[in-house]
Amino acid sequence: MFATMGAFGLAPTAEAARREPAFQAPRRSDFTLKGRSAAKVVIVGGGIAGLAAAYELGKAGYDCTVLEARERTGGRNFTVRGGDSTTDTYGNRQTARFGGGQYMNAGPARIPQWMVTLDYCRELGVPIEVFTNVNANAYIFNEQSGMKAPVRHRTAKADVYGYVAELLAKATDTGALDRRITTEDQERLLEFLKDFGDIGDTLAYTGSSRRGYRIDPAAAGTPGEELGFVPTASEVFASGVGRYFSFEFEYDQAMLMFQPVGGMDRIPAALTRAIGERRIRTGAAVSRIDGTDHGVTVTYTRSGRTRTIEADYCIAALPPNILAKTSHNLGPAVQTALEACRPSSAGKIGLEYRSRWWETDHRIYGGITETDMDLAHVWYPSYGFHGERGVVIGYYNYGSQADSYAALTPREREARAVAQGVKIHGEKYRSELASSFSHHWRQTPYVEAAWHSMAGGPDAPVFAPLNQAAGRVYFAGDYLSHTDAWQHGAFTSARKAVTALHTRVLA
């Protein structure tokens, strides 16, 4: 059956797997067999794409130099710990006061199990742990839709699925689907819906234990007391809670998901060690890239001095919006393509609490609370369970919501986020607060974007100049992938550039 499905394109086959291009890392033996020697490569940008390119080229003995404008590697992979300081483009300076062992991932924070990011964690020896992306005990609170109080994710899901099952079952039972499916298939559908929505033989949703308990089942004599008051179908649909459940089905959001133990920046730290810190120049802001027939010259400023570095090739791994502001002689088509990459906004605030009240009082261990308030998402930490303290991501928002918070001072951001969070979690959201740290990517120097909007996707004709070499300059970054905003996109884009460069050198 599996083979037949494969023949119809409904399942992967061994033949299809063989056609899928696999990444072959450059090797020193490649040069021995070809009678060639490794080239000198300057990599502009020390984010994940730039580090991955240097790491893979280094396996074959390429002489790589990474230029990074900031004082650390990792780009948007930024884990904030106590003592870390930032200054945004508005002039707001913050120093994190998180306690020992506490942190927030200001950029990427989760890794789907199918992404090559996990392959690099394995290869580099970065231990991982589960990131809880969906938690039945987390909340949904759509204040703008008229909800007066938050509801558990499990309760909202049971109600939505229950009423959808009831409506579809009644449509089926009254013959409304006679022209669509056979009688036998209608019977099978009804059996599925009885279980899917827990509607039983009556085909009516009246609530069930799936919604949760007011008093949890315990010892003999305590069977538990289910939640009372089941809202009507109209009330459930009007609340808008159903919009969040499709999130679980997205290919890049489905559980299980993972995170590096101790913070996401364990990945760039491991890459930096593997490359060798002597090959990485931080605090080196690139101002110009010049390509010639025989090489590339990159001009940069470091420690107040303007310097140049010459190489055989260059991989430009800066964010495209920053690269668009960098002088170059790569041609108008490249500049047009760079300017067509539209930067997007996103921000987070980490709220450190003196106790893990969400675990003790709300029985929430990791996961995300969803809301239509301008907080958008509230994340509970997926590490440090039963510890003394913890850091909650008080908002993770994008677009105009992120921009409105970014325009505030850090203290004002905290006050606004806490005032909203109290509506969901109660007064401990304010009284137990120890410190906060907020970060907004559009206001981060040398980055100025959380991710990029690419009209038509990275394969659109306008971006063609970035998907190939401009002379001896190659381009890499998550924006040149179909997984923009994920490290997977940066890794795979870097692999593509490395493969093209290495093939050219060998030829």
Coordinates of C-alpha atoms in Angstrom, one line a residue:
M1 CA 0.0 0.0 0.0
F2 CA 2.8 2.4 0.9
A3 CA 4.5 1.7 -2.4
T4 CA 1.2 2.4 -4.3
M5 CA 0.8 5.6 -2.4
G6 CA 4.3 6.6 -3.4
A7 CA 3.5 5.9 -7.0
F8 CA 0.6 8.3 -6.8
G9 CA 2.8 11.0 -5.1
L10 CA 0.9 10.5 -1.8
A11 CA 3.9 9.3 0.2
P12 CA 7.7 9.7 -0.1
T13 CA 9.5 6.9 -1.9
A14 CA 13.1 5.8 -1.9
E15 CA 13.5 7.1 -5.4
A16 CA 12.1 10.5 -4.3
A17 CA 14.5 10.5 -1.4
R18 CA 17.4 9.9 -3.7
R19 CA 16.4 12.8 -5.9
E20 CA 16.4 15.2 -2.9
P21 CA 19.7 17.0 -3.0
A22 CA 21.7 16.2 0.1
F23 CA 24.2 18.6 1.5
Q24 CA 27.8 17.4 1.1
A25 CA 30.1 19.3 3.4
P26 CA 33.4 20.4 1.8
R27 CA 36.4 18.2 2.6
R28 CA 40.1 18.6 2.5
S29 CA 40.3 15.6 0.2
D30 CA 38.2 17.4 -2.4
F31 CA 41.3 19.6 -3.2
T32 CA 43.6 16.6 -3.1
L33 CA 41.6 14.8 -5.7
K34 CA 41.1 17.8 -7.9
G35 CA 44.6 19.2 -7.6
R36 CA 43.3 22.5 -6.3
S37 CA 43.9 24.5 -3.2
A38 CA 41.5 26.2 -0.8
A39 CA 40.7 29.9 -1.2
K40 CA 40.5 32.8 1.1
V41 CA 36.9 33.9 2.0
V42 CA 35.7 36.9 3.9
I43 CA 32.3 36.4 5.5
V44 CA 30.3 39.6 6.2
G45 CA 28.0 39.0 9.2
G46 CA 28.4 36.8 12.2
G47 CA 24.9 35.6 12.5
I48 CA 23.8 32.0 12.1
A49 CA 24.2 32.1 8.3
G50 CA 27.7 33.6 8.4
L51 CA 28.9 31.3 11.2
A52 CA 27.5 28.2 9.4
A53 CA 29.3 29.2 6.2
A54 CA 32.6 29.7 8.0
Y55 CA 32.1 26.4 9.9
E56 CA 31.4 24.3 6.8
L57 CA 34.1 25.9 4.6
G58 CA 36.6 25.4 7.5
K59 CA 36.1 21.7 7.2
A60 CA 37.9 21.8 3.9
G61 CA 40.6 24.2 5.0
Y62 CA 39.3 27.5 3.6
D63 CA 41.0 30.5 5.1
C64 CA 37.9 32.3 6.4
T65 CA 37.5 35.6 8.2
V66 CA 34.2 36.6 9.7
L67 CA 33.4 40.3 10.2
E68 CA 30.7 41.1 12.7
A69 CA 29.6 44.6 13.6
R70 CA 28.3 43.8 17.1
E71 CA 30.4 42.7 20.0
R72 CA 29.0 39.2 19.9
T73 CA 28.2 36.5 17.3
G74 CA 24.8 35.0 16.7
G75 CA 22.9 37.8 15.0
R76 CA 19.2 37.5 16.0
N77 CA 20.1 34.5 18.1
F78 CA 20.4 36.4 21.3
T79 CA 19.9 35.0 24.8
V80 CA 19.7 37.7 27.5
R81 CA 21.2 36.9 30.9
G82 CA 21.9 39.0 34.0
G83 CA 24.5 41.6 33.2
D84 CA 23.8 41.8 29.5
S85 CA 23.4 45.4 28.2
T86 CA 21.8 46.8 25.0
T87 CA 21.1 50.2 23.6
D88 CA 18.4 50.5 21.0
T89 CA 18.2 53.0 18.2
Y90 CA 16.0 55.3 20.3
G91 CA 18.8 55.6 22.9
N92 CA 17.2 53.3 25.5
R93 CA 19.9 51.5 27.4
Q94 CA 19.1 48.4 29.5
T95 CA 21.1 46.1 31.7
A96 CA 19.4 42.8 32.5
R97 CA 19.1 42.0 36.2
F98 CA 18.0 38.4 35.9
G99 CA 19.2 36.1 38.6
G100 CA 21.6 33.2 38.1
G101 CA 20.4 30.6 35.7
Q102 CA 17.6 32.8 34.4
Y103 CA 17.5 34.0 30.8
M104 CA 15.2 35.0 27.9
N105 CA 15.7 34.1 24.3
A106 CA 15.1 37.4 22.6
G107 CA 15.2 35.9 19.2
P108 CA 14.6 32.3 18.2
A109 CA 13.4 30.2 21.1
R110 CA 12.2 26.9 19.7
I111 CA 13.3 24.3 17.1
P112 CA 10.9 21.9 15.3
Q113 CA 12.3 18.4 15.2
W114 CA 12.5 18.2 11.4
M115 CA 14.8 21.2 11.0
V116 CA 18.5 20.9 10.4
T117 CA 19.2 23.1 13.3
L118 CA 18.9 20.0 15.5
D119 CA 21.5 18.3 13.3
Y120 CA 23.9 21.1 14.1
C121 CA 23.1 20.7 17.8
R122 CA 24.0 17.1 17.6
E123 CA 27.2 17.7 15.5
L124 CA 28.4 20.5 17.7
G125 CA 27.5 18.8 21.0
V126 CA 24.8 21.2 22.1
P127 CA 22.4 19.4 24.5
I128 CA 18.7 20.0 23.9
E129 CA 15.5 19.7 25.9
V130 CA 11.8 19.8 25.1
F131 CA 10.2 23.2 24.5
T132 CA 6.5 23.2 25.3
N133 CA 4.8 24.9 22.4
V134 CA 1.2 23.8 23.3
N135 CA -0.1 23.3 26.8
A136 CA -3.7 22.3 27.6
N137 CA -3.4 24.2 30.9
A138 CA -2.4 27.5 29.4
Y139 CA -5.0 30.2 28.8
I140 CA -6.9 31.9 26.0
F141 CA -8.2 35.4 26.7
N142 CA -9.8 37.4 23.8
E143 CA -10.7 40.5 25.6
Q144 CA -11.6 42.4 22.4
S145 CA -14.0 39.6 21.5
G146 CA -16.0 40.1 24.7
M147 CA -14.5 37.4 27.0
K148 CA -14.8 38.5 30.6
A149 CA -12.2 36.0 31.9
P150 CA -9.5 33.7 30.5
V151 CA -10.4 30.1 29.7
R152 CA -8.1 27.1 29.7
H153 CA -6.8 26.0 26.3
R154 CA -8.3 22.5 26.9
T155 CA -11.7 23.9 27.8
A156 CA -11.9 26.2 24.8
K157 CA -10.7 23.3 22.5
A158 CA -13.3 20.9 24.0
D159 CA -16.1 23.4 23.4
V160 CA -15.1 24.3 19.9
Y161 CA -14.6 20.7 18.8
G162 CA -17.7 19.6 20.6
Y163 CA -20.0 22.1 18.8
V164 CA -18.4 21.6 15.4
A165 CA -18.9 17.9 15.8
E166 CA -22.5 18.4 16.9
L167 CA -23.3 20.6 13.9
L168 CA -21.6 18.3 11.4
A169 CA -23.2 15.2 12.9
K170 CA -26.7 16.7 12.7
A171 CA -26.1 17.8 9.1
T172 CA -25.0 14.2 8.4
D173 CA -27.9 12.6 10.3
T174 CA -30.5 14.7 8.4
G175 CA -29.2 13.7 5.0
A176 CA -27.5 17.0 4.2
L177 CA -24.4 15.1 3.0
D178 CA -26.3 12.5 0.9
R179 CA -24.9 14.0 -2.3
R180 CA -21.4 14.3 -0.9
I181 CA -20.6 10.9 0.6
T182 CA -22.1 7.4 0.6
T183 CA -24.3 6.1 3.4
E184 CA -21.5 3.9 4.7
D185 CA -19.1 6.8 4.8
Q186 CA -21.7 8.9 6.6
E187 CA -22.0 6.2 9.3
R188 CA -18.2 6.2 9.6
L189 CA -18.2 10.0 9.9
L190 CA -20.8 9.9 12.6
E191 CA -18.7 7.4 14.6
F192 CA -15.7 9.6 14.3
L193 CA -17.6 12.7 15.3
K194 CA -19.0 11.0 18.4
D195 CA -15.5 10.6 19.7
F196 CA -14.0 13.7 18.2
G197 CA -16.4 16.1 19.9
D198 CA -17.5 13.7 22.7
I199 CA -21.1 14.1 21.7
G200 CA -22.2 10.5 22.2
D201 CA -25.2 8.9 20.6
T202 CA -27.4 11.9 21.3
L203 CA -25.2 13.9 18.8
A204 CA -25.5 16.9 21.2
Y205 CA -22.6 18.6 22.9
T206 CA -23.3 19.2 26.6
G207 CA -19.7 19.3 27.9
S208 CA -17.5 16.6 29.3
S209 CA -14.5 15.9 31.4
R210 CA -12.3 17.1 28.4
R211 CA -13.2 20.6 29.5
G212 CA -11.4 20.1 32.8
Y213 CA -12.3 19.9 36.4
R214 CA -13.2 22.4 39.1
I215 CA -12.1 19.8 41.7
D216 CA -9.6 17.3 40.3
P217 CA -10.2 13.5 40.8
A218 CA -8.4 12.1 43.8
A219 CA -8.7 9.3 46.3
A220 CA -11.8 7.1 46.8
G221 CA -14.7 9.4 47.7
T222 CA -13.3 12.2 45.5
P223 CA -14.4 11.5 42.0
G224 CA -13.8 15.1 41.0
E225 CA -16.2 17.8 39.9
E226 CA -16.3 18.7 36.2
L227 CA -16.3 22.4 35.2
G228 CA -19.9 23.7 35.1
F229 CA -21.5 26.2 32.8
V230 CA -21.0 25.2 29.2
P231 CA -21.4 28.2 27.0
T232 CA -23.6 28.1 24.0
A233 CA -22.3 27.4 20.5
S234 CA -22.9 31.1 19.6
E235 CA -20.9 32.2 22.6
V236 CA -18.0 29.9 21.8
F237 CA -17.8 30.9 18.2
A238 CA -18.1 34.6 19.0
S239 CA -15.2 34.4 21.5
G240 CA -12.8 33.6 18.7
V241 CA -11.0 31.0 20.7
G242 CA -11.1 28.5 17.7
R243 CA -8.6 30.6 15.7
Y244 CA -5.7 29.3 17.8
F245 CA -6.1 25.5 17.3
S246 CA -4.9 25.4 13.7
F247 CA -1.5 26.7 15.1
E248 CA -0.9 23.1 16.4
F249 CA -1.2 21.7 12.8
E250 CA 1.3 24.0 11.2
Y251 CA 4.3 22.1 10.0
D252 CA 6.8 24.4 11.7
Q253 CA 4.8 24.6 15.0
A254 CA 3.7 21.1 15.7
M255 CA 5.0 19.3 18.8
L256 CA 7.5 18.1 19.7
M257 CA 9.8 21.1 19.7
F258 CA 13.1 21.6 21.3
Q259 CA 15.5 24.2 22.8
P260 CA 19.2 24.1 23.7
V261 CA 19.8 23.5 27.4
G262 CA 20.8 26.8 29.0
G263 CA 19.7 29.2 26.1
M264 CA 19.5 29.4 22.4
D265 CA 22.9 31.1 22.1
R266 CA 24.6 27.8 22.9
I267 CA 24.4 27.3 19.2
P268 CA 26.4 30.3 18.0
A269 CA 28.7 29.8 20.9
A270 CA 29.5 26.3 19.7
L271 CA 29.9 27.5 16.1
T272 CA 32.3 30.2 17.3
R273 CA 34.4 27.7 19.1
A274 CA 34.4 25.3 16.2
I275 CA 35.4 28.1 13.7
G276 CA 38.1 29.5 16.1
E277 CA 37.7 32.9 17.7
R278 CA 40.9 34.1 15.9
R279 CA 39.0 34.0 12.6
I280 CA 36.1 36.2 13.9
R281 CA 36.5 39.9 14.2
T282 CA 33.7 41.4 16.3
G283 CA 33.1 45.1 16.5
A284 CA 33.9 45.3 12.8
A285 CA 31.2 47.3 11.0
V286 CA 31.5 46.8 7.2
S287 CA 31.0 50.0 5.1
R288 CA 31.8 48.8 1.6
I289 CA 32.1 45.6 -0.5
D290 CA 34.0 45.8 -3.8
G291 CA 34.2 42.9 -6.2
T292 CA 36.9 42.6 -8.9
D293 CA 37.6 40.1 -11.6
H294 CA 40.1 38.3 -9.3
G295 CA 38.8 38.9 -5.7
V296 CA 36.9 41.0 -3.2
T297 CA 37.9 43.9 -1.1
V298 CA 35.9 44.6 2.1
T299 CA 36.2 47.9 4.0
Y300 CA 35.3 48.0 7.6
T301 CA 35.7 50.1 10.8
R302 CA 37.0 48.5 14.0
S303 CA 38.2 50.3 17.2
G304 CA 37.8 53.6 15.4
R305 CA 40.1 52.7 12.5
T306 CA 39.1 52.1 8.9
R307 CA 40.6 48.9 7.6
T308 CA 40.4 46.6 4.5
I309 CA 40.6 42.9 3.9
E310 CA 41.1 41.2 0.6
A311 CA 39.9 37.7 -0.3
D312 CA 39.2 35.5 -3.2
Y313 CA 35.5 35.3 -2.4
C314 CA 33.0 36.9 -0.1
I315 CA 29.8 35.6 1.5
A316 CA 27.5 38.5 2.4
A317 CA 25.4 37.3 5.3
L318 CA 24.2 40.6 6.6
P319 CA 20.4 41.3 6.9
P320 CA 19.4 42.5 3.5
N321 CA 18.1 45.8 4.8
I322 CA 21.5 46.5 6.3
L323 CA 23.3 45.3 3.2
A324 CA 21.2 47.7 1.2
K325 CA 22.7 50.5 3.1
T326 CA 26.2 49.3 2.6
S327 CA 28.2 50.7 -0.3
H328 CA 29.1 48.2 -3.0
N329 CA 29.8 47.8 -6.7
L330 CA 27.6 44.7 -7.2
G331 CA 25.2 46.3 -9.6
P332 CA 21.7 47.9 -9.6
A333 CA 19.9 44.6 -9.8
V334 CA 21.5 43.5 -6.5
Q335 CA 20.5 46.8 -4.9
T336 CA 17.0 46.5 -6.2
A337 CA 16.7 43.0 -4.8
L338 CA 18.0 44.1 -1.4
E339 CA 15.6 47.0 -1.2
A340 CA 12.7 44.7 -2.0
C341 CA 13.3 42.7 1.2
R342 CA 11.0 44.5 3.6
P343 CA 12.0 44.4 7.3
S344 CA 9.4 43.3 9.8
S345 CA 9.0 44.2 13.5
A346 CA 8.8 42.0 16.6
G347 CA 9.5 42.4 20.3
K348 CA 9.6 40.5 23.5
I349 CA 9.7 41.3 27.2
G350 CA 11.1 39.0 29.8
L351 CA 9.5 39.3 33.2
E352 CA 11.5 37.7 36.0
Y353 CA 9.5 36.6 39.0
R354 CA 10.5 35.8 42.6
S355 CA 8.4 32.7 42.6
R356 CA 7.0 30.3 39.9
W357 CA 3.4 31.1 40.8
W358 CA 2.2 30.0 37.4
E359 CA 3.2 26.5 38.3
T360 CA 2.0 26.5 42.0
D361 CA -1.2 28.5 41.5
H362 CA -2.2 27.8 37.9
R363 CA -0.6 24.4 37.3
I364 CA 1.0 25.7 34.1
Y365 CA 4.3 24.1 33.2
G366 CA 5.6 25.7 30.0
G367 CA 3.5 26.5 27.0
I368 CA 1.8 29.7 25.6
T369 CA -1.2 31.7 26.6
E370 CA -2.9 33.3 23.6
T371 CA -4.7 36.6 23.6
D372 CA -6.1 39.3 21.3
M373 CA -4.6 42.0 23.5
D374 CA -1.4 43.7 22.3
L375 CA 0.6 41.2 24.3
A376 CA -0.3 38.6 21.6
H377 CA 1.5 35.7 23.2
V378 CA 2.6 35.0 26.8
W379 CA 5.2 32.3 27.1
Y380 CA 6.0 30.3 30.3
P381 CA 9.5 28.9 30.6
S382 CA 10.2 25.4 29.5
Y383 CA 13.1 25.1 31.8
G384 CA 13.8 25.4 35.6
F385 CA 10.7 23.6 36.7
H386 CA 10.1 23.8 40.4
G387 CA 12.9 26.3 40.8
E388 CA 12.9 29.3 42.9
R389 CA 12.5 31.9 40.1
G390 CA 11.5 32.0 36.5
V391 CA 11.3 34.3 33.5
V392 CA 7.9 34.7 31.7
I393 CA 7.9 36.2 28.2
G394 CA 5.2 38.8 29.0
Y395 CA 4.6 39.7 25.3
Y396 CA 5.8 38.3 22.0
N397 CA 4.2 40.5 19.4
Y398 CA 4.9 41.8 15.9
G399 CA 4.0 44.5 13.4
S400 CA 2.2 47.6 14.8
Q401 CA 1.9 46.0 18.2
A402 CA 5.6 45.6 18.5
D403 CA 6.2 49.1 17.1
S404 CA 3.9 50.7 19.7
Y405 CA 5.7 49.0 22.6
A406 CA 9.1 49.9 21.1
A407 CA 8.2 53.6 21.1
L408 CA 7.9 53.4 25.0
T409 CA 10.7 53.5 27.5
P410 CA 11.6 50.1 29.0
R411 CA 9.8 51.0 32.2
E412 CA 6.7 52.0 30.3
R413 CA 6.8 48.7 28.4
E414 CA 7.0 46.8 31.6
A415 CA 4.0 48.7 33.2
R416 CA 1.9 48.2 30.1
A417 CA 2.7 44.5 29.8
V418 CA 2.1 43.8 33.5
A419 CA -1.2 45.7 33.5
Q420 CA -2.5 43.6 30.7
G421 CA -1.1 40.3 32.2
V422 CA -2.9 40.9 35.5
K423 CA -6.2 40.6 33.7
I424 CA -5.2 37.0 32.8
H425 CA -3.2 35.8 35.8
G426 CA -4.2 38.0 38.7
E427 CA -2.3 40.3 41.1
K428 CA 0.8 38.0 41.5
Y429 CA 1.7 39.0 37.9
R430 CA 2.5 42.4 39.4
S431 CA 3.4 41.7 43.1
E432 CA 5.9 38.9 42.4
L433 CA 7.8 40.8 39.7
A434 CA 11.5 41.1 40.3
S435 CA 12.9 42.6 37.1
S436 CA 12.2 42.9 33.3
F437 CA 14.1 43.3 30.1
S438 CA 12.5 44.2 26.7
H439 CA 14.0 43.8 23.3
H440 CA 12.8 45.0 19.9
W441 CA 14.5 43.9 16.7
R442 CA 13.6 46.9 14.4
Q443 CA 15.3 49.1 17.0
T444 CA 18.5 46.9 17.3
P445 CA 21.6 48.5 15.7
Y446 CA 23.1 46.6 12.8
V447 CA 20.0 44.3 12.5
E448 CA 16.9 46.5 12.4
A449 CA 14.6 43.7 11.5
A450 CA 13.0 40.6 13.1
W451 CA 12.6 38.9 9.7
H452 CA 11.8 40.0 6.2
S453 CA 8.7 40.1 3.9
M454 CA 9.6 38.9 0.4
A455 CA 6.8 39.5 -2.1
G456 CA 6.4 36.3 -4.1
G457 CA 8.9 34.5 -1.9
P458 CA 12.6 34.1 -2.2
D459 CA 12.3 32.5 -5.7
A460 CA 10.5 35.5 -7.2
P461 CA 12.4 37.0 -10.2
V462 CA 13.3 40.2 -8.3
F463 CA 15.4 38.2 -5.9
A464 CA 17.2 36.2 -8.5
P465 CA 20.4 38.4 -8.2
L466 CA 20.7 37.3 -4.6
N467 CA 20.2 33.6 -5.3
Q468 CA 23.4 33.5 -7.4
A469 CA 26.8 35.0 -7.2
A470 CA 27.4 38.7 -8.0
G471 CA 30.8 38.2 -9.4
R472 CA 32.7 36.7 -6.5
V473 CA 30.2 37.7 -3.8
Y474 CA 27.6 35.1 -2.6
F475 CA 24.6 35.9 -0.4
A476 CA 23.2 33.9 2.5
G477 CA 20.6 34.4 5.2
D478 CA 17.3 33.0 6.3
Y479 CA 15.5 35.5 4.1
L480 CA 16.8 33.5 1.1
S481 CA 14.9 30.5 2.2
H482 CA 11.3 29.3 2.5
T483 CA 11.7 29.2 6.3
D484 CA 12.4 32.9 6.9
A485 CA 12.7 33.8 10.6
W486 CA 14.0 30.3 11.5
Q487 CA 17.6 29.3 12.0
H488 CA 16.9 26.4 9.7
G489 CA 16.6 28.9 6.9
A490 CA 19.9 30.5 7.8
F491 CA 21.6 27.1 7.9
T492 CA 20.2 25.8 4.6
S493 CA 20.9 29.1 2.8
A494 CA 24.5 29.0 4.1
R495 CA 24.8 25.5 2.8
K496 CA 23.6 26.5 -0.6
A497 CA 26.2 29.3 -0.8
V498 CA 29.0 27.1 0.5
T499 CA 28.1 24.4 -2.1
A500 CA 28.1 26.9 -5.0
L501 CA 31.4 28.5 -3.9
H502 CA 33.1 25.2 -3.3
T503 CA 32.0 23.8 -6.6
R504 CA 33.3 26.9 -8.3
V505 CA 36.7 26.7 -6.6
L506 CA 37.1 23.0 -7.5
A507 CA 36.2 23.8 -11.1

